[in-house]
PDB file of C-alpha atoms in Angstrom:
ATOM      1  CA  MET A1261       7.888  -7.697 -21.351  1.00 39.00           C
ATOM      2  CA  ALA A1262       6.019  -4.386 -21.154  1.00 39.00           C
ATOM      3  CA  VAL A1263       2.896  -4.336 -19.021  1.00 41.00           C
ATOM      4  CA  GLN A1264      -0.186  -3.203 -20.901  1.00 42.00           C
ATOM      5  CA  ARG A1265      -2.182  -0.756 -18.777  1.00 43.00           C
ATOM      6  CA  THR A1266      -5.621   0.516 -19.686  1.00 42.00           C
ATOM      7  CA  GLY A1267      -6.507   2.355 -16.463  1.00 45.00           C
ATOM      8  CA  PRO A1268      -7.435   1.294 -12.931  1.00 46.00           C
ATOM      9  CA  VAL A1269      -8.107  -2.412 -12.675  1.00 46.00           C
ATOM     10  CA  LEU A1270     -10.061  -3.206  -9.539  1.00 48.00           C
ATOM     11  CA  PRO A1271     -10.845  -6.738  -8.340  1.00 47.00           C
ATOM     12  CA  SER A1272     -14.255  -8.323  -8.673  1.00 43.00           C
ATOM     13  CA  LEU A1273     -15.773  -8.880  -5.260  1.00 42.00           C
ATOM     14  CA  GLY A1274     -17.983 -11.607  -3.921  1.00 40.00           C
ATOM     15  CA  GLY A1275     -19.361 -12.737  -0.596  1.00 39.00           C
ATOM     16  CA  PRO A1276     -21.922 -11.201   1.750  1.00 39.00           C
ATOM     17  CA  ARG A1277     -22.814  -7.535   1.534  1.00 43.00           C
ATOM     18  CA  PRO A1278     -20.969  -6.489   4.761  1.00 43.00           C
ATOM     19  CA  SER A1279     -17.655  -7.492   3.178  1.00 58.00           C
ATOM     20  CA  TYR A1280     -18.213  -5.332   0.104  1.00 66.00           C
ATOM     21  CA  ARG A1281     -17.626  -1.979   1.772  1.00 75.00           C
ATOM     22  CA  GLU A1282     -14.407  -3.016   3.500  1.00 79.00           C
ATOM     23  CA  SER A1283     -13.057  -4.808   0.439  1.00 80.00           C
ATOM     24  CA  VAL A1284     -13.956  -1.943  -1.892  1.00 81.00           C
ATOM     25  CA  ALA A1285     -12.449   0.634   0.473  1.00 84.00           C
ATOM     26  CA  ASP A1286      -9.215  -1.363   0.741  1.00 83.00           C
ATOM     27  CA  ALA A1287      -8.959  -1.714  -3.036  1.00 83.00           C
ATOM     28  CA  LEU A1288      -9.714   1.974  -3.586  1.00 86.00           C
ATOM     29  CA  ARG A1289      -7.040   2.974  -1.078  1.00 84.00           C
ATOM     30  CA  ALA A1290      -4.554   0.726  -2.842  1.00 83.00           C
ATOM     31  CA  ALA A1291      -5.537   2.229  -6.217  1.00 82.00           C
ATOM     32  CA  LEU A1292      -5.003   5.726  -4.814  1.00 82.00           C
ATOM     33  CA  VAL A1293      -1.647   4.880  -3.256  1.00 81.00           C
ATOM     34  CA  ALA A1294      -0.483   3.176  -6.459  1.00 79.00           C
ATOM     35  CA  GLY A1295      -1.504   6.215  -8.487  1.00 77.00           C
ATOM     36  CA  GLU A1296      -4.089   4.283 -10.519  1.00 80.00           C
ATOM     37  CA  LEU A1297      -6.658   6.890  -9.451  1.00 83.00           C
ATOM     38  CA  ARG A1298      -5.037  10.220 -10.226  1.00 84.00           C
ATOM     39  CA  PRO A1299      -5.074  13.437  -8.171  1.00 85.00           C
ATOM     40  CA  GLY A1300      -7.568  16.009  -9.387  1.00 88.00           C
ATOM     41  CA  GLU A1301      -9.581  13.463 -11.351  1.00 90.00           C
ATOM     42  CA  VAL A1302     -13.272  12.955 -10.553  1.00 94.00           C
ATOM     43  CA  TYR A1303     -14.588   9.382 -10.370  1.00 93.00           C
ATOM     44  CA  SER A1304     -18.243   8.453 -10.056  1.00 93.00           C
ATOM     45  CA  ALA A1305     -19.458   5.629  -7.822  1.00 91.00           C
ATOM     46  CA  PRO A1306     -21.296   3.901 -10.727  1.00 92.00           C
ATOM     47  CA  SER A1307     -18.186   3.840 -12.935  1.00 89.00           C
ATOM     48  CA  LEU A1308     -16.062   2.377 -10.141  1.00 87.00           C
ATOM     49  CA  ALA A1309     -18.829  -0.059  -9.218  1.00 86.00           C
ATOM     50  CA  ALA A1310     -18.783  -1.391 -12.777  1.00 86.00           C
ATOM     51  CA  ARG A1311     -15.130  -2.258 -12.314  1.00 76.00           C
ATOM     52  CA  PHE A1312     -15.876  -4.083  -9.063  1.00 69.00           C
ATOM     53  CA  GLY A1313     -18.860  -5.937 -10.423  1.00 76.00           C
ATOM     54  CA  VAL A1314     -21.063  -4.764  -7.533  1.00 74.00           C
ATOM     55  CA  SER A1315     -23.767  -2.159  -7.043  1.00 81.00           C
ATOM     56  CA  ALA A1316     -22.886   1.491  -6.627  1.00 88.00           C
ATOM     57  CA  THR A1317     -24.073   1.603  -3.002  1.00 88.00           C
ATOM     58  CA  PRO A1318     -21.098  -0.127  -1.312  1.00 85.00           C
ATOM     59  CA  VAL A1319     -18.722   1.829  -3.551  1.00 89.00           C
ATOM     60  CA  ARG A1320     -20.370   5.107  -2.587  1.00 90.00           C
ATOM     61  CA  GLU A1321     -20.219   4.111   1.095  1.00 90.00           C
ATOM     62  CA  ALA A1322     -16.539   3.203   0.748  1.00 89.00           C
ATOM     63  CA  MET A1323     -15.792   6.531  -0.936  1.00 91.00           C
ATOM     64  CA  LEU A1324     -17.441   8.338   1.975  1.00 91.00           C
ATOM     65  CA  ASP A1325     -14.993   6.535   4.261  1.00 89.00           C
ATOM     66  CA  LEU A1326     -12.169   7.861   2.087  1.00 89.00           C
ATOM     67  CA  VAL A1327     -13.639  11.375   2.365  1.00 92.00           C
ATOM     68  CA  LYS A1328     -13.268  11.118   6.151  1.00 89.00           C
ATOM     69  CA  GLU A1329      -9.667  10.028   5.672  1.00 85.00           C
ATOM     70  CA  GLY A1330      -8.946  13.028   3.439  1.00 86.00           C
ATOM     71  CA  MET A1331      -8.139  10.913   0.384  1.00 87.00           C
ATOM     72  CA  VAL A1332     -10.993  12.195  -1.798  1.00 91.00           C
ATOM     73  CA  ASP A1333     -13.389  15.144  -1.785  1.00 93.00           C
ATOM     74  CA  PRO A1334     -17.076  14.888  -2.729  1.00 94.00           C
ATOM     75  CA  VAL A1335     -18.130  16.676  -5.918  1.00 95.00           C
ATOM     76  CA  PRO A1336     -21.919  17.239  -5.936  1.00 93.00           C
ATOM     77  CA  ASN A1337     -23.751  15.354  -8.706  1.00 89.00           C
ATOM     78  CA  LYS A1338     -20.491  14.067 -10.163  1.00 92.00           C
ATOM     79  CA  GLY A1339     -18.637  11.824  -7.730  1.00 93.00           C
ATOM     80  CA  PHE A1340     -15.381  12.158  -5.837  1.00 94.00           C
ATOM     81  CA  ARG A1341     -12.206  14.049  -6.657  1.00 93.00           C
ATOM     82  CA  VAL A1342      -8.877  12.522  -5.622  1.00 90.00           C
ATOM     83  CA  THR A1343      -7.020  14.910  -3.323  1.00 88.00           C
ATOM     84  CA  THR A1344      -3.549  16.141  -4.177  1.00 86.00           C
ATOM     85  CA  VAL A1345      -0.654  15.375  -1.834  1.00 83.00           C
ATOM     86  CA  SER A1346       2.373  17.667  -1.999  1.00 86.00           C
ATOM     87  CA  GLU A1347       5.945  16.451  -2.390  1.00 85.00           C
ATOM     88  CA  ARG A1348       6.731  17.900   1.030  1.00 90.00           C
ATOM     89  CA  GLN A1349       3.884  15.962   2.624  1.00 88.00           C
ATOM     90  CA  LEU A1350       5.074  12.743   1.001  1.00 86.00           C
ATOM     91  CA  ASP A1351       8.612  13.376   2.261  1.00 89.00           C
ATOM     92  CA  GLU A1352       7.292  13.972   5.775  1.00 92.00           C
ATOM     93  CA  TYR A1353       5.159  10.812   5.749  1.00 90.00           C
ATOM     94  CA  THR A1354       8.127   8.753   4.592  1.00 90.00           C
ATOM     95  CA  HIS A1355      10.430  10.288   7.210  1.00 93.00           C
ATOM     96  CA  ILE A1356       8.011   9.415  10.000  1.00 95.00           C
ATOM     97  CA  ARG A1357       7.627   5.885   8.642  1.00 93.00           C
ATOM     98  CA  SER A1358      11.401   5.395   8.620  1.00 94.00           C
ATOM     99  CA  LEU A1359      11.672   6.601  12.224  1.00 96.00           C
ATOM    100  CA  ILE A1360       9.071   4.031  13.274  1.00 96.00           C
ATOM    101  CA  GLU A1361       9.429   1.063  10.947  1.00 97.00           C
ATOM    102  CA  ILE A1362      13.191   0.615  10.724  1.00 97.00           C
ATOM    103  CA  PRO A1363      13.991   0.351  14.466  1.00 97.00           C
ATOM    104  CA  THR A1364      10.806  -1.591  15.180  1.00 98.00           C
ATOM    105  CA  THR A1365      11.539  -4.158  12.489  1.00 98.00           C
ATOM    106  CA  VAL A1366      15.189  -4.400  13.547  1.00 98.00           C
ATOM    107  CA  GLY A1367      14.008  -5.120  17.094  1.00 98.00           C
ATOM    108  CA  LEU A1368      12.002  -8.084  15.827  1.00 98.00           C
ATOM    109  CA  ALA A1369      15.266  -9.854  14.972  1.00 98.00           C
ATOM    110  CA  ALA A1370      15.631 -10.525  18.695  1.00 97.00           C
ATOM    111  CA  THR A1371      12.020 -11.009  19.712  1.00 97.00           C
ATOM    112  CA  ALA A1372       9.802 -12.313  16.875  1.00 97.00           C
ATOM    113  CA  ASP A1373       8.564 -15.882  16.935  1.00 97.00           C
ATOM    114  CA  PRO A1374       9.888 -17.738  13.857  1.00 97.00           C
ATOM    115  CA  ALA A1375       6.480 -19.286  13.163  1.00 98.00           C
ATOM    116  CA  ALA A1376       4.861 -15.829  13.192  1.00 97.00           C
ATOM    117  CA  LEU A1377       7.476 -14.574  10.758  1.00 97.00           C
ATOM    118  CA  GLU A1378       6.977 -17.546   8.445  1.00 97.00           C
ATOM    119  CA  ALA A1379       3.229 -16.843   8.449  1.00 97.00           C
ATOM    120  CA  LEU A1380       3.997 -13.545   6.685  1.00 97.00           C
ATOM    121  CA  ARG A1381       5.837 -15.254   3.840  1.00 97.00           C
ATOM    122  CA  THR A1382       2.579 -15.663   1.914  1.00 97.00           C
ATOM    123  CA  HIS A1383       2.112 -11.874   1.793  1.00 96.00           C
ATOM    124  CA  ALA A1384       5.732 -11.426   0.714  1.00 97.00           C
ATOM    125  CA  GLU A1385       5.311 -13.936  -2.098  1.00 97.00           C
ATOM    126  CA  GLU A1386       1.997 -12.367  -3.137  1.00 96.00           C
ATOM    127  CA  SER A1387       3.711  -8.989  -3.484  1.00 94.00           C
ATOM    128  CA  VAL A1388       6.348 -10.529  -5.748  1.00 95.00           C
ATOM    129  CA  ALA A1389       3.759 -12.294  -7.909  1.00 95.00           C
ATOM    130  CA  ALA A1390       1.659  -9.131  -8.219  1.00 91.00           C
ATOM    131  CA  ALA A1391       4.711  -7.053  -9.115  1.00 90.00           C
ATOM    132  CA  GLU A1392       5.725  -9.549 -11.782  1.00 89.00           C
ATOM    133  CA  SER A1393       2.261  -9.490 -13.360  1.00 88.00           C
ATOM    134  CA  GLY A1394       1.944  -5.704 -13.131  1.00 84.00           C
ATOM    135  CA  ASP A1395      -1.064  -5.820 -10.782  1.00 86.00           C
ATOM    136  CA  LEU A1396      -0.282  -2.650  -8.841  1.00 85.00           C
ATOM    137  CA  ILE A1397      -3.350  -2.753  -6.610  1.00 84.00           C
ATOM    138  CA  ALA A1398      -2.649  -6.320  -5.504  1.00 87.00           C
ATOM    139  CA  HIS A1399       1.010  -5.401  -4.984  1.00 88.00           C
ATOM    140  CA  VAL A1400       0.190  -2.429  -2.755  1.00 88.00           C
ATOM    141  CA  GLU A1401      -2.296  -4.524  -0.760  1.00 89.00           C
ATOM    142  CA  ALA A1402       0.184  -7.377  -0.257  1.00 93.00           C
ATOM    143  CA  ASP A1403       2.887  -4.860   0.675  1.00 92.00           C
ATOM    144  CA  ARG A1404       0.528  -3.303   3.236  1.00 92.00           C
ATOM    145  CA  ARG A1405      -0.390  -6.647   4.781  1.00 94.00           C
ATOM    146  CA  PHE A1406       3.257  -7.668   4.989  1.00 97.00           C
ATOM    147  CA  HIS A1407       4.578  -4.518   6.647  1.00 96.00           C
ATOM    148  CA  LEU A1408       1.669  -3.998   9.027  1.00 96.00           C
ATOM    149  CA  GLY A1409       1.816  -7.695   9.880  1.00 97.00           C
ATOM    150  CA  LEU A1410       5.486  -7.318  10.766  1.00 97.00           C
ATOM    151  CA  LEU A1411       4.832  -4.280  12.933  1.00 97.00           C
ATOM    152  CA  ALA A1412       2.003  -6.094  14.714  1.00 97.00           C
ATOM    153  CA  LEU A1413       4.549  -8.619  15.982  1.00 97.00           C
ATOM    154  CA  ALA A1414       6.021  -5.833  18.131  1.00 97.00           C
ATOM    155  CA  GLY A1415       2.790  -5.833  20.137  1.00 96.00           C
ATOM    156  CA  ASN A1416       1.950  -2.118  19.810  1.00 97.00           C
ATOM    157  CA  GLN A1417      -1.378  -1.685  18.034  1.00 96.00           C
ATOM    158  CA  HIS A1418      -1.208   2.129  18.108  1.00 96.00           C
ATOM    159  CA  LEU A1419       2.079   1.977  16.228  1.00 96.00           C
ATOM    160  CA  VAL A1420       0.447  -0.211  13.574  1.00 96.00           C
ATOM    161  CA  GLU A1421      -2.448   2.239  13.244  1.00 95.00           C
ATOM    162  CA  VAL A1422      -0.117   5.237  12.851  1.00 96.00           C
ATOM    163  CA  VAL A1423       1.883   3.561  10.079  1.00 95.00           C
ATOM    164  CA  GLY A1424      -1.317   2.307   8.451  1.00 92.00           C
ATOM    165  CA  ASP A1425      -2.623   5.871   8.324  1.00 90.00           C
ATOM    166  CA  LEU A1426       0.637   7.177   6.856  1.00 90.00           C
ATOM    167  CA  ARG A1427       0.520   4.499   4.168  1.00 89.00           C
ATOM    168  CA  LYS A1428      -3.030   5.515   3.217  1.00 84.00           C
ATOM    169  CA  ARG A1429      -1.931   9.112   2.760  1.00 82.00           C
ATOM    170  CA  SER A1430       1.072   8.266   0.589  1.00 80.00           C
ATOM    171  CA  ARG A1431       1.177   8.138  -3.211  1.00 76.00           C
ATOM    172  CA  LEU A1432       3.497   5.939  -5.267  1.00 70.00           C
ATOM    173  CA  TYR A1433       3.087   7.333  -8.762  1.00 66.00           C
ATOM    174  CA  GLY A1434       6.212   5.632 -10.050  1.00 63.00           C
ATOM    175  CA  LEU A1435       4.885   2.083  -9.652  1.00 73.00           C
ATOM    176  CA  THR A1436       3.371   1.960 -13.133  1.00 73.00           C
ATOM    177  CA  ALA A1437       6.671   2.893 -14.804  1.00 70.00           C
ATOM    178  CA  LEU A1438       8.587   0.383 -12.666  1.00 72.00           C
ATOM    179  CA  ALA A1439       6.123  -2.386 -13.536  1.00 72.00           C
ATOM    180  CA  GLU A1440       6.369  -1.559 -17.234  1.00 73.00           C
ATOM    181  CA  ARG A1441      10.172  -1.737 -17.042  1.00 76.00           C
ATOM    182  CA  GLY A1442      10.063  -5.010 -15.122  1.00 74.00           C
ATOM    183  CA  LEU A1443      11.825  -3.497 -12.089  1.00 78.00           C
ATOM    184  CA  LEU A1444       9.057  -3.692  -9.491  1.00 85.00           C
ATOM    185  CA  LYS A1445       9.667  -7.394  -8.852  1.00 89.00           C
ATOM    186  CA  SER A1446      13.150  -6.795  -7.435  1.00 89.00           C
ATOM    187  CA  THR A1447      11.817  -4.325  -4.872  1.00 90.00           C
ATOM    188  CA  ALA A1448       9.058  -6.763  -3.883  1.00 93.00           C
ATOM    189  CA  GLU A1449      11.660  -9.489  -3.388  1.00 95.00           C
ATOM    190  CA  GLU A1450      13.133  -7.355  -0.610  1.00 96.00           C
ATOM    191  CA  HIS A1451      10.213  -8.544   1.536  1.00 97.00           C
ATOM    192  CA  LEU A1452      11.687 -12.024   1.356  1.00 98.00           C
ATOM    193  CA  GLU A1453      15.141 -10.640   2.189  1.00 97.00           C
ATOM    194  CA  ILE A1454      13.708  -8.946   5.281  1.00 98.00           C
ATOM    195  CA  LEU A1455      12.041 -12.158   6.413  1.00 98.00           C
ATOM    196  CA  ASP A1456      15.158 -14.247   5.881  1.00 98.00           C
ATOM    197  CA  ALA A1457      17.295 -11.730   7.799  1.00 98.00           C
ATOM    198  CA  LEU A1458      14.803 -11.731  10.683  1.00 98.00           C
ATOM    199  CA  LEU A1459      14.737 -15.519  10.797  1.00 98.00           C
ATOM    200  CA  ALA A1460      18.548 -15.516  10.846  1.00 98.00           C
ATOM    201  CA  ARG A1461      18.449 -13.037  13.772  1.00 98.00           C
ATOM    202  CA  ASP A1462      20.689 -10.747  11.723  1.00 98.00           C
ATOM    203  CA  ALA A1463      19.677  -7.313  13.020  1.00 98.00           C
ATOM    204  CA  GLU A1464      22.195  -5.367  10.935  1.00 98.00           C
ATOM    205  CA  ARG A1465      21.063  -7.094   7.755  1.00 98.00           C
ATOM    206  CA  VAL A1466      17.466  -6.247   8.631  1.00 98.00           C
ATOM    207  CA  ARG A1467      18.438  -2.604   9.104  1.00 97.00           C
ATOM    208  CA  THR A1468      20.259  -2.504   5.767  1.00 97.00           C
ATOM    209  CA  VAL A1469      17.422  -4.044   3.745  1.00 96.00           C
ATOM    210  CA  MET A1470      14.676  -2.065   5.512  1.00 96.00           C
ATOM    211  CA  THR A1471      16.553   1.210   4.937  1.00 95.00           C
ATOM    212  CA  ARG A1472      16.971   0.399   1.251  1.00 92.00           C
ATOM    213  CA  HIS A1473      13.352  -0.787   0.962  1.00 92.00           C
ATOM    214  CA  LEU A1474      11.783   2.321   2.501  1.00 90.00           C
ATOM    215  CA  GLY A1475      14.123   4.438   0.406  1.00 87.00           C
ATOM    216  CA  HIS A1476      12.200   3.332  -2.681  1.00 82.00           C
ATOM    217  CA  VAL A1477       9.074   5.143  -1.418  1.00 75.00           C
ATOM    218  CA  ARG A1478      10.540   8.555  -2.205  1.00 70.00           C
ATOM    219  CA  GLY A1479      13.004   7.261  -4.769  1.00 60.00           C
ATOM    220  CA  ASP A1480      12.175   4.740  -7.493  1.00 54.00           C
ATOM    221  CA  TRP A1481       8.493   4.463  -6.517  1.00 50.00           C
ATOM    222  CA  ALA A1482       7.868   8.200  -6.451  1.00 44.00           C
ATOM    223  CA  HIS A1483       8.643   9.267 -10.034  1.00 46.00           C
TER     224      HIS A1483
END
């Protein structure tokens, strides 16, 4: 069934004020990575705040965080323009990710605690559910939590931060088309394949699935 899309759909937020900024920033990053907020477009804090169901202040504060990260540029009296990332930059980000994530994840086949791996299954299942429903922002967020959670099991926080930064800078403009064609679910299900291979201590299977999975970033997910 085709997914009906009417523009960026951001989650409604609740809870105490301090959580707003972090939650809004995370959702905005996911919307940028998923291509729901398009390069060159200008978005005002009030219009985005209406989508969140919160005041414009935490949205504006979150957007200023994204300015520091180079994801948007301020436009006086208008809002924030989404920065453009070149194809070469995206290729370079993906290459660096593959150099880090594939061997690190393969190494977990010999070292990761099974209970710690099982704890990540929720994120894997959330990514599948979000892909099936066409919720790209939720999918990107679940994907982020899953992969960074895996890398954290290696015990190197700097490595996690480097990959987290690369993920923020990436853009996956092809996700909308994949969701509409019903193909995003199969790529999300690879998270479960990775987990099962790790739990089976099958390092070569982990390498195979991880290589295929990261290949989507500049393949199916990119166009």
